[in-house]
PDB file of C-alpha atoms in Angstrom:
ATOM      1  CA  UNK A  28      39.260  20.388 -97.094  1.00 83.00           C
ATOM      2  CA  UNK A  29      36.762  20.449-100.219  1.00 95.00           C
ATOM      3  CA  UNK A  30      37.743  17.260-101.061  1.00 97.00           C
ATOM      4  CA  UNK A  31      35.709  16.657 -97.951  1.00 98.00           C
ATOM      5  CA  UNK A  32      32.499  18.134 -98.326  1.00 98.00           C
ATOM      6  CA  UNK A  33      30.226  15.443-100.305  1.00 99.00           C
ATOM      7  CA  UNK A  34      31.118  13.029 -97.476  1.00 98.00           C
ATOM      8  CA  UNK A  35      31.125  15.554 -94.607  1.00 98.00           C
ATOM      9  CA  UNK A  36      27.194  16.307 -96.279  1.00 98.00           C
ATOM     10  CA  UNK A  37      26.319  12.662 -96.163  1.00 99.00           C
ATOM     11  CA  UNK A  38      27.650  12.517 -92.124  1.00 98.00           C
ATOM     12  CA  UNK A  39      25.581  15.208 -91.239  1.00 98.00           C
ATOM     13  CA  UNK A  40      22.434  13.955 -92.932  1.00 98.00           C
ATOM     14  CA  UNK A  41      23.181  10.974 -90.520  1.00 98.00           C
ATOM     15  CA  UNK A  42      24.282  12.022 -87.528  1.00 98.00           C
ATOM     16  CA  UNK A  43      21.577  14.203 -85.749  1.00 97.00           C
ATOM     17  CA  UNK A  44      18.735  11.245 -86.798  1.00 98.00           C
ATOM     18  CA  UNK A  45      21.335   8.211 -85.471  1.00 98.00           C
ATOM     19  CA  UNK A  46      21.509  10.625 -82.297  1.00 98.00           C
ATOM     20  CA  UNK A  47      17.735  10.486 -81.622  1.00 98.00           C
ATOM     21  CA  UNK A  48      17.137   6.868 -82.442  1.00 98.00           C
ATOM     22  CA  UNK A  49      17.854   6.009 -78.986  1.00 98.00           C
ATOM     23  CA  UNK A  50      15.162   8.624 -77.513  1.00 97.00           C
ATOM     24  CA  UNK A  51      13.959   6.970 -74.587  1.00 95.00           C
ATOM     25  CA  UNK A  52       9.897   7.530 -75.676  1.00 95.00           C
ATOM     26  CA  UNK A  53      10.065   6.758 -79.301  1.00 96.00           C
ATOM     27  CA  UNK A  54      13.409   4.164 -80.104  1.00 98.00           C
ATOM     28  CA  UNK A  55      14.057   4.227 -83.406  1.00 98.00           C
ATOM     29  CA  UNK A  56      17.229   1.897 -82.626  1.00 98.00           C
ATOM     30  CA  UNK A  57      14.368  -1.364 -82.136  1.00 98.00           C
ATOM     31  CA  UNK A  58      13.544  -0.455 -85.547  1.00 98.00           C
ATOM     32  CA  UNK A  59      17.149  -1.259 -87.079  1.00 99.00           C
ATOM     33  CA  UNK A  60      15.883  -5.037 -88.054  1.00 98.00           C
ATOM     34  CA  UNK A  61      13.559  -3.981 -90.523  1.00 98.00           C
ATOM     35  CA  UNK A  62      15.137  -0.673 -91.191  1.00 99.00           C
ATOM     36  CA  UNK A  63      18.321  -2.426 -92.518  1.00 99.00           C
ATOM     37  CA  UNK A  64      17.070  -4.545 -94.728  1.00 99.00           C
ATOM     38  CA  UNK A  65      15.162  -2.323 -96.370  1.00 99.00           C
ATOM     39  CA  UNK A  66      17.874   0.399 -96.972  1.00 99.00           C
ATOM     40  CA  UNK A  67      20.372  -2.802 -98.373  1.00 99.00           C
ATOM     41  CA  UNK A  68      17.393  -3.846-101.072  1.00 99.00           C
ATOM     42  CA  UNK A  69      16.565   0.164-102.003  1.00 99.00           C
ATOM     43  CA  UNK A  70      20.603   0.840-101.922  1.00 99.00           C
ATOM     44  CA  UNK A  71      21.539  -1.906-104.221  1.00 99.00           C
ATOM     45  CA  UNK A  72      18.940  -1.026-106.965  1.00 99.00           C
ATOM     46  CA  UNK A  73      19.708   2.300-106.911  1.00 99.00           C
ATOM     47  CA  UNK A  74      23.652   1.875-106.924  1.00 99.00           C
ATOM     48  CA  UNK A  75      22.690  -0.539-109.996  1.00 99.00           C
ATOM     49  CA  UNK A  76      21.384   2.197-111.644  1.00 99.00           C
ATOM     50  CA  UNK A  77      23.502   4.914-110.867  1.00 99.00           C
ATOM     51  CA  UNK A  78      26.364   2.902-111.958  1.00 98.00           C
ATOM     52  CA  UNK A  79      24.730   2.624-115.360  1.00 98.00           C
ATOM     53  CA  UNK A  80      23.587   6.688-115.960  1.00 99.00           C
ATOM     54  CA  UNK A  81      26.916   7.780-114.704  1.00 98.00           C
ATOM     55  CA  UNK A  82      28.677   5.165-117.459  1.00 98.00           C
ATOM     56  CA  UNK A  83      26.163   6.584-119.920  1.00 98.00           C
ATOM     57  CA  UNK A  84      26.862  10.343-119.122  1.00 98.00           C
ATOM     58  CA  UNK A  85      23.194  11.016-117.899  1.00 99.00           C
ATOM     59  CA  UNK A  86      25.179  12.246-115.081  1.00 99.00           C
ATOM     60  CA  UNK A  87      28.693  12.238-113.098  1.00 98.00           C
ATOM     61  CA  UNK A  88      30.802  13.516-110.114  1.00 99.00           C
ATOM     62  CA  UNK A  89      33.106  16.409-109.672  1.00 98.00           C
ATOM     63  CA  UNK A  90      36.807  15.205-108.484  1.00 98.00           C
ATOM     64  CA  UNK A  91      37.004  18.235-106.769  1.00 98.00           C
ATOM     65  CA  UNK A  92      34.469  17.630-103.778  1.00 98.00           C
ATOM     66  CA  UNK A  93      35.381  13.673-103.621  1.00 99.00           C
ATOM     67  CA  UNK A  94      37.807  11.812-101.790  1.00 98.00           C
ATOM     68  CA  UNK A  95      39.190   9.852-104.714  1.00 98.00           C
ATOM     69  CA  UNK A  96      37.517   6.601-103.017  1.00 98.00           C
ATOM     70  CA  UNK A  97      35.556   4.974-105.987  1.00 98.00           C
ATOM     71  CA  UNK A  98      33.419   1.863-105.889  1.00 97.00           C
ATOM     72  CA  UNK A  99      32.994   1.056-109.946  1.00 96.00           C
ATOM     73  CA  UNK A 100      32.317   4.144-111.356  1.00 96.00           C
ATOM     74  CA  UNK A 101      30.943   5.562-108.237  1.00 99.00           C
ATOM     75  CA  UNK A 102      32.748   7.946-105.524  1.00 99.00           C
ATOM     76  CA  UNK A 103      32.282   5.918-101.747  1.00 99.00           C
ATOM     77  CA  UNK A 104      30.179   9.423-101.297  1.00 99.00           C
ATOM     78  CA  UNK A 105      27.477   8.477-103.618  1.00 99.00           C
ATOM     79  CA  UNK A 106      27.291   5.016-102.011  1.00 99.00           C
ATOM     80  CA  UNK A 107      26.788   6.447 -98.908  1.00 99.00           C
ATOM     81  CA  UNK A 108      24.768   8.976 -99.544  1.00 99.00           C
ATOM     82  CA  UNK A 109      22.410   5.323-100.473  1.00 99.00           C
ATOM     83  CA  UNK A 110      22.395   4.937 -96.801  1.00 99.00           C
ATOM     84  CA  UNK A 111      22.543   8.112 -94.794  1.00 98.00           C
ATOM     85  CA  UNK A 112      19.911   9.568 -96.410  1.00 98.00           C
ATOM     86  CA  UNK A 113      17.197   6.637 -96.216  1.00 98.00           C
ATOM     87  CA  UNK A 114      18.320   6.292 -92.570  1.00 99.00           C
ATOM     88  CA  UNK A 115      17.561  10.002 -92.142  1.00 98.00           C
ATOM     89  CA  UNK A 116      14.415  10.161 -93.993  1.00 98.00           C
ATOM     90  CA  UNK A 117      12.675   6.802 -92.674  1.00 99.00           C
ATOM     91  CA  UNK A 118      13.578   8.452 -89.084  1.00 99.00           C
ATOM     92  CA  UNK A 119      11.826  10.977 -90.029  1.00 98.00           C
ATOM     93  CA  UNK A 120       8.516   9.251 -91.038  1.00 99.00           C
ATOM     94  CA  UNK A 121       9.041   7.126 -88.025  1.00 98.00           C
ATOM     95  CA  UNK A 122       9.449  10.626 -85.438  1.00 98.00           C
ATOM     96  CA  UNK A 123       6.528  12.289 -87.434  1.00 98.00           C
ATOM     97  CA  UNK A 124       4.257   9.385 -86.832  1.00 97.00           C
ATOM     98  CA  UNK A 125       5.030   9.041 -83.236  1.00 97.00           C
ATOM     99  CA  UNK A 126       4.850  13.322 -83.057  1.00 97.00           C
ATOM    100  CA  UNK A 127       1.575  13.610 -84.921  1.00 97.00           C
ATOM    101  CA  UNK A 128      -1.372  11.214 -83.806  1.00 94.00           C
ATOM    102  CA  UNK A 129      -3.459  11.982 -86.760  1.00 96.00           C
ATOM    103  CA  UNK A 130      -3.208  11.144 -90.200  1.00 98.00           C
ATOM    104  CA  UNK A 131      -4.369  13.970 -91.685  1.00 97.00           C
ATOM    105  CA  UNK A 132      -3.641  12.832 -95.445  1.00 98.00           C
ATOM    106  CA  UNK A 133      -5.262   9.656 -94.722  1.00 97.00           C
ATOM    107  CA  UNK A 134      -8.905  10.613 -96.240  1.00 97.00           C
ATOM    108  CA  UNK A 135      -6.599  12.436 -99.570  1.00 98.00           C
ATOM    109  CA  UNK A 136      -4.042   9.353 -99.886  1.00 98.00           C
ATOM    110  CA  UNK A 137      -6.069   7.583-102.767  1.00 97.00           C
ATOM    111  CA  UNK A 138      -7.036  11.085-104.474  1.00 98.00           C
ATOM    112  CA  UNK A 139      -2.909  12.121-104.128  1.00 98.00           C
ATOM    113  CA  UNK A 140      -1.766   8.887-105.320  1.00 98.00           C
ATOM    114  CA  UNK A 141      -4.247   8.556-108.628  1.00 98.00           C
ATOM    115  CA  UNK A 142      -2.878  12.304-109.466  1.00 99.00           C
ATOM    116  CA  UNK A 143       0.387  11.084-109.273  1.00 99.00           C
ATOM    117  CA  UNK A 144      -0.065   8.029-111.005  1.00 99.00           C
ATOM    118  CA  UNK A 145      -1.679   9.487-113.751  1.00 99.00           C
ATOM    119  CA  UNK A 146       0.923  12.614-114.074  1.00 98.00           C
ATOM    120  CA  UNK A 147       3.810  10.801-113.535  1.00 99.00           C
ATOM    121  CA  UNK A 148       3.085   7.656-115.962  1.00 99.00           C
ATOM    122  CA  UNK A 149       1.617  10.505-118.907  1.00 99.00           C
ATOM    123  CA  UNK A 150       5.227  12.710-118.354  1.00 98.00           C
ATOM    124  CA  UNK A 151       7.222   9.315-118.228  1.00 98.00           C
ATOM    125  CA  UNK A 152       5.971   8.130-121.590  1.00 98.00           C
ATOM    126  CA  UNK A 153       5.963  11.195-123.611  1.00 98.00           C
ATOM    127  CA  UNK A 154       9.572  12.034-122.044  1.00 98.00           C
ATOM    128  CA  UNK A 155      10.710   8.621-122.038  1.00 97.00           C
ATOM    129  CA  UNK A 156      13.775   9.464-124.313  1.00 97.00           C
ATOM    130  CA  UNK A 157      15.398  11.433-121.512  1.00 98.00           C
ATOM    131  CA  UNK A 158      16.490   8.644-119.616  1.00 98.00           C
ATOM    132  CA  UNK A 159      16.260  10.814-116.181  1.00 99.00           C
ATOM    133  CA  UNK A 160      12.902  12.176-116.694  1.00 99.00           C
ATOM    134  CA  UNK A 161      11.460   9.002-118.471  1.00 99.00           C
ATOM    135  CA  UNK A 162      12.855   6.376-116.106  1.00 99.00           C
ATOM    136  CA  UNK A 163      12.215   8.137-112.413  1.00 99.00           C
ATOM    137  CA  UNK A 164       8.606   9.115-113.266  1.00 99.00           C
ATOM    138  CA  UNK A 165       7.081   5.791-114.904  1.00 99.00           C
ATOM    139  CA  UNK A 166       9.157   3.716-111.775  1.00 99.00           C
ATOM    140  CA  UNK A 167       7.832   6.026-109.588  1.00 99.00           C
ATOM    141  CA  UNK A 168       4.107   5.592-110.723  1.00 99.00           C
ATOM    142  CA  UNK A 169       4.046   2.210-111.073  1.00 99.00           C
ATOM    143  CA  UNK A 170       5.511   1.570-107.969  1.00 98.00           C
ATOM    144  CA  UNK A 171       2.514   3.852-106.842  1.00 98.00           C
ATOM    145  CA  UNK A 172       0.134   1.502-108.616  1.00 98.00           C
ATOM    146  CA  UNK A 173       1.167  -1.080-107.130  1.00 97.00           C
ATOM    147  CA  UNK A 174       1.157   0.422-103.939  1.00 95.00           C
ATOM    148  CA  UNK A 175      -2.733   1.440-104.549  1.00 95.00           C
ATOM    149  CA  UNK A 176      -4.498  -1.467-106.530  1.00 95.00           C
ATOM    150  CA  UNK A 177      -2.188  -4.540-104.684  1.00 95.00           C
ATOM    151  CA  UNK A 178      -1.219  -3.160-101.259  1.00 94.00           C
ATOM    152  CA  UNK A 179      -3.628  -0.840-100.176  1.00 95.00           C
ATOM    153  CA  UNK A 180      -1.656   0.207 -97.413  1.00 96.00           C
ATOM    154  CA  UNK A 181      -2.726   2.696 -94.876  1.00 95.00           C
ATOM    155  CA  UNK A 182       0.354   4.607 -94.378  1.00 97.00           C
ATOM    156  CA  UNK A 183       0.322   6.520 -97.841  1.00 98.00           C
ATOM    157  CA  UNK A 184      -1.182   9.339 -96.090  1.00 98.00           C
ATOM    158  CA  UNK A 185       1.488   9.624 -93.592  1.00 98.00           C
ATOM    159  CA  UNK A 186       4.158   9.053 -95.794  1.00 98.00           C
ATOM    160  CA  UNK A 187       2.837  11.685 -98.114  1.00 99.00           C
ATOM    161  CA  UNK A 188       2.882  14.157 -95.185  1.00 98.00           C
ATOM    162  CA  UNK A 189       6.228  13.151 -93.358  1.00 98.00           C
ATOM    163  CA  UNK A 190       7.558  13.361 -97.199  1.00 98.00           C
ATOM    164  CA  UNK A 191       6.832  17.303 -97.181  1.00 97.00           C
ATOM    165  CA  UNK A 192       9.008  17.618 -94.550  1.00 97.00           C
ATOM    166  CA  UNK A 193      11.542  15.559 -95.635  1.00 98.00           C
ATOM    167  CA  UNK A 194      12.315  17.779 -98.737  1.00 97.00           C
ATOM    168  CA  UNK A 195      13.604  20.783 -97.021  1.00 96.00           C
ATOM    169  CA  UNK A 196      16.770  19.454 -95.856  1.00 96.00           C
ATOM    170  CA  UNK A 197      16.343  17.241 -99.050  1.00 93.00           C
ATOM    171  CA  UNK A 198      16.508  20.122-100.997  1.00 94.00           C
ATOM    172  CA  UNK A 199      19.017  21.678 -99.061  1.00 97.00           C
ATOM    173  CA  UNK A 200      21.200  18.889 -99.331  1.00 97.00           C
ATOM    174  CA  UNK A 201      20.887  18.515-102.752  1.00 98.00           C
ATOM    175  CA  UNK A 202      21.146  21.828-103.393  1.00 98.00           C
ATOM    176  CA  UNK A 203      24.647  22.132-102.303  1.00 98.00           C
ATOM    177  CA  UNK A 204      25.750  18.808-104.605  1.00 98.00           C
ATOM    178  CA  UNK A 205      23.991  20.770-107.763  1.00 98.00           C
ATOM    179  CA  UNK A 206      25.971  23.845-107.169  1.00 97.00           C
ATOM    180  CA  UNK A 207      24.357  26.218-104.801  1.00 96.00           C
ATOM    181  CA  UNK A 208      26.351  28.107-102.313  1.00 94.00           C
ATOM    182  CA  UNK A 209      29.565  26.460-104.210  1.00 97.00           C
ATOM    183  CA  UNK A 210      31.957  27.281-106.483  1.00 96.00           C
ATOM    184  CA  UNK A 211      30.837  24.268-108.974  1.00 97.00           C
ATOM    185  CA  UNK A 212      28.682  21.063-108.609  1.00 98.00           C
ATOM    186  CA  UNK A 213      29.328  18.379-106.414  1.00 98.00           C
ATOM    187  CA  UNK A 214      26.907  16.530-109.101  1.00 99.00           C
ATOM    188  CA  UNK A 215      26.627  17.209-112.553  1.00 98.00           C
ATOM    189  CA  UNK A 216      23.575  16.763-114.880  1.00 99.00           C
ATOM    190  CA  UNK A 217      23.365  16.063-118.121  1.00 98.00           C
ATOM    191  CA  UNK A 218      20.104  18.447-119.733  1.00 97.00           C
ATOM    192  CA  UNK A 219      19.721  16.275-122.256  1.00 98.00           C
ATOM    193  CA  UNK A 220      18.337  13.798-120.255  1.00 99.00           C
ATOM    194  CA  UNK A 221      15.781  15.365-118.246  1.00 99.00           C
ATOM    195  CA  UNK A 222      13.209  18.401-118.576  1.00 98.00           C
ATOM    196  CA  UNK A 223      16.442  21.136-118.015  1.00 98.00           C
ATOM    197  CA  UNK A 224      13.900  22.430-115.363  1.00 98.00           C
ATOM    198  CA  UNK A 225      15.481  23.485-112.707  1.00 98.00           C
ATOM    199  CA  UNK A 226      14.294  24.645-108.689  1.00 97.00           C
ATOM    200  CA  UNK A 227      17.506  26.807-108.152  1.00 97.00           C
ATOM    201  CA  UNK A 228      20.681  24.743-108.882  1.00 98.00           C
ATOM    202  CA  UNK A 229      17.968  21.096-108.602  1.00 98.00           C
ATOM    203  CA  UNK A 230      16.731  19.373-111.482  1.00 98.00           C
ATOM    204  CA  UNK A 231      13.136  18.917-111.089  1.00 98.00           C
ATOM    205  CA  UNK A 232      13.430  14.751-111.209  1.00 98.00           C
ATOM    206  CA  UNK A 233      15.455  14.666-108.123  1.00 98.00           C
ATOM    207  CA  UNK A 234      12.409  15.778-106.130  1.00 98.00           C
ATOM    208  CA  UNK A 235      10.456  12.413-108.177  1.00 99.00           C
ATOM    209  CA  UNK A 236      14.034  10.346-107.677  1.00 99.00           C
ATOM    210  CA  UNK A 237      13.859  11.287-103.788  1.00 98.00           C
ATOM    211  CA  UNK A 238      10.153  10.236-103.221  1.00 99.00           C
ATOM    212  CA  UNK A 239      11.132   6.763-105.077  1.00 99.00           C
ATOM    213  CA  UNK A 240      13.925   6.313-103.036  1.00 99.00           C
ATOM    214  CA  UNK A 241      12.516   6.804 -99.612  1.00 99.00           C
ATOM    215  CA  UNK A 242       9.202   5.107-100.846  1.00 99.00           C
ATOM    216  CA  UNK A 243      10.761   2.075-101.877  1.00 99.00           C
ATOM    217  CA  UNK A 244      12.873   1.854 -98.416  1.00 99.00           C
ATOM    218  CA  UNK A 245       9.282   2.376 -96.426  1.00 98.00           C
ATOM    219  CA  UNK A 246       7.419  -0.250 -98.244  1.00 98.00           C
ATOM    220  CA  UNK A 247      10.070  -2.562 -97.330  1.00 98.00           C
ATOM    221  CA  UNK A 248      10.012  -1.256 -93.924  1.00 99.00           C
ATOM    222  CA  UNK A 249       6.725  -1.399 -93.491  1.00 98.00           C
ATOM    223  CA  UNK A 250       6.044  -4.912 -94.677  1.00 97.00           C
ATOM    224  CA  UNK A 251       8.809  -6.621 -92.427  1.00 98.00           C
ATOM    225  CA  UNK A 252       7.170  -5.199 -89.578  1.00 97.00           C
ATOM    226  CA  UNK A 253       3.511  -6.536 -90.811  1.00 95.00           C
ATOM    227  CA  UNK A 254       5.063  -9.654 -91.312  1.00 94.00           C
ATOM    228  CA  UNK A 255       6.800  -9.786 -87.522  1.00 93.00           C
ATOM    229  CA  UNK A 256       3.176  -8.907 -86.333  1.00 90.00           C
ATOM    230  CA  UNK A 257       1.065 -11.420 -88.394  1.00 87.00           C
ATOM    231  CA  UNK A 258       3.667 -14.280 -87.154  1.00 86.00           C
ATOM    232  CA  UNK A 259       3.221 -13.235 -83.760  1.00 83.00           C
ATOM    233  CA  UNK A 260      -0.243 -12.685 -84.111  1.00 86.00           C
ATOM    234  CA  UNK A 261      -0.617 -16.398 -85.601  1.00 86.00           C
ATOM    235  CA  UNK A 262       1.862 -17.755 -82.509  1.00 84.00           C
ATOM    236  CA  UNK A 263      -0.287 -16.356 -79.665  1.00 74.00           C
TER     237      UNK A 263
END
């Protein structure tokens, strides 16, 4: 049953957040049109680019945990896992912002996202020859840029907050596919390409590579429902 477990991980991370979307007071299942879109455009970027490091050897997959099901160079596990986890994570964003009223981030957002900006693009240049390290952190803070001198939007706070949250079971997820509580990694890294920093069994990037990910799918998000509510808005 091993064989099992990276896709059994990737059901789970799905299944209590699909259960919920129909919640009578806050239906996350009205939300599909713009949350589908969003996870297709985030998914195929990032299967573009996992296809590419795990060809190069900046990381790869353990037969052992995989059903033998391979897309390219890619186990059907690692494509999902480009879906279930967005889906999971944007719910929670979504729950957290019908949960908690006030955006308590919201006066910090600008102040978080220069830090990051600034730490992220600095570490991304000077590590830019580990393709890991150097890629994740300068997409990550120019899409952060971009977010604060074009965008300006007003849910940075929130996201920044519902993204706290999100990396326990992110964590805890990825733990398991680096090796904790396992025998051997669902995922293997190569050290050479990133900082060979580790938070147990999880290279540090993944916690960078995470944020991107569920960043890029809320952006996405976000605009297609501005742009629903400025056509209606211009209709009425």
């Amino acid at each position: 049953m091993e064989k099992y477990l990276y896709l059994t991980l990737d059901v789970l991370s799905l299944a209590f957040p699909l259960m919920f979307s129909f919640y009578r007071k806050a239906p996350f299942y009205k939300k599909w049109k713009y949350l589908f879109p969003a996870i297709l455009i985030t998914a195929s970027i990032f299967i573009v680019w996992d296809e590419i490091f795990t060809y190069m050897g900046v990381w790869g997959f353990n037969p052992r945990y995989l059903t033998g099901l391979y897309i390219g160079a890619l186990p059907i596990e690692e494509i999902l896992f480009f879906i279930c986890i967005p889906y999971a994570c944007v719910f929670t964003y979504f729950a957290l912002c019908y949960l908690i009223e006030k955006d308590y981030l919201f006066p910090h957002q600008e102040l978080i996202s220069s830090l990051l900006i600034l730490l992220l693009l600095v570490m991304g240049m000077f590590y830019f020859e580990k393709l890991y390290t150097g890629i994740t952190f300068v997409l990550l803070g120019l899409l952060l840029a971009y977010q604060m001198l074009k965008l300006r939007p007003r849910y940075m706070g929130r996201f920044y907050f519902s993204y706290g949250f999100i990396l326990i079971p992110f964590f805890l997820i990825n733990g398991i596919l680096t090796g904790s509580f396992i025998d051997e990694e669902v995922v293997w890294y190569n050290n050479n390409e990133n900082l060979g920093i580790r938070i147990g069994t999880i290279p540090f990037e993944d916690a960078f590579y995470g944020m991107l990910m569920i960043l890029m799918n809320i952006v996405i998000f976000e605009y297609l429902q501005d742009r629903e509510r400025y056509k209606a808005l211009m209709r009425s």
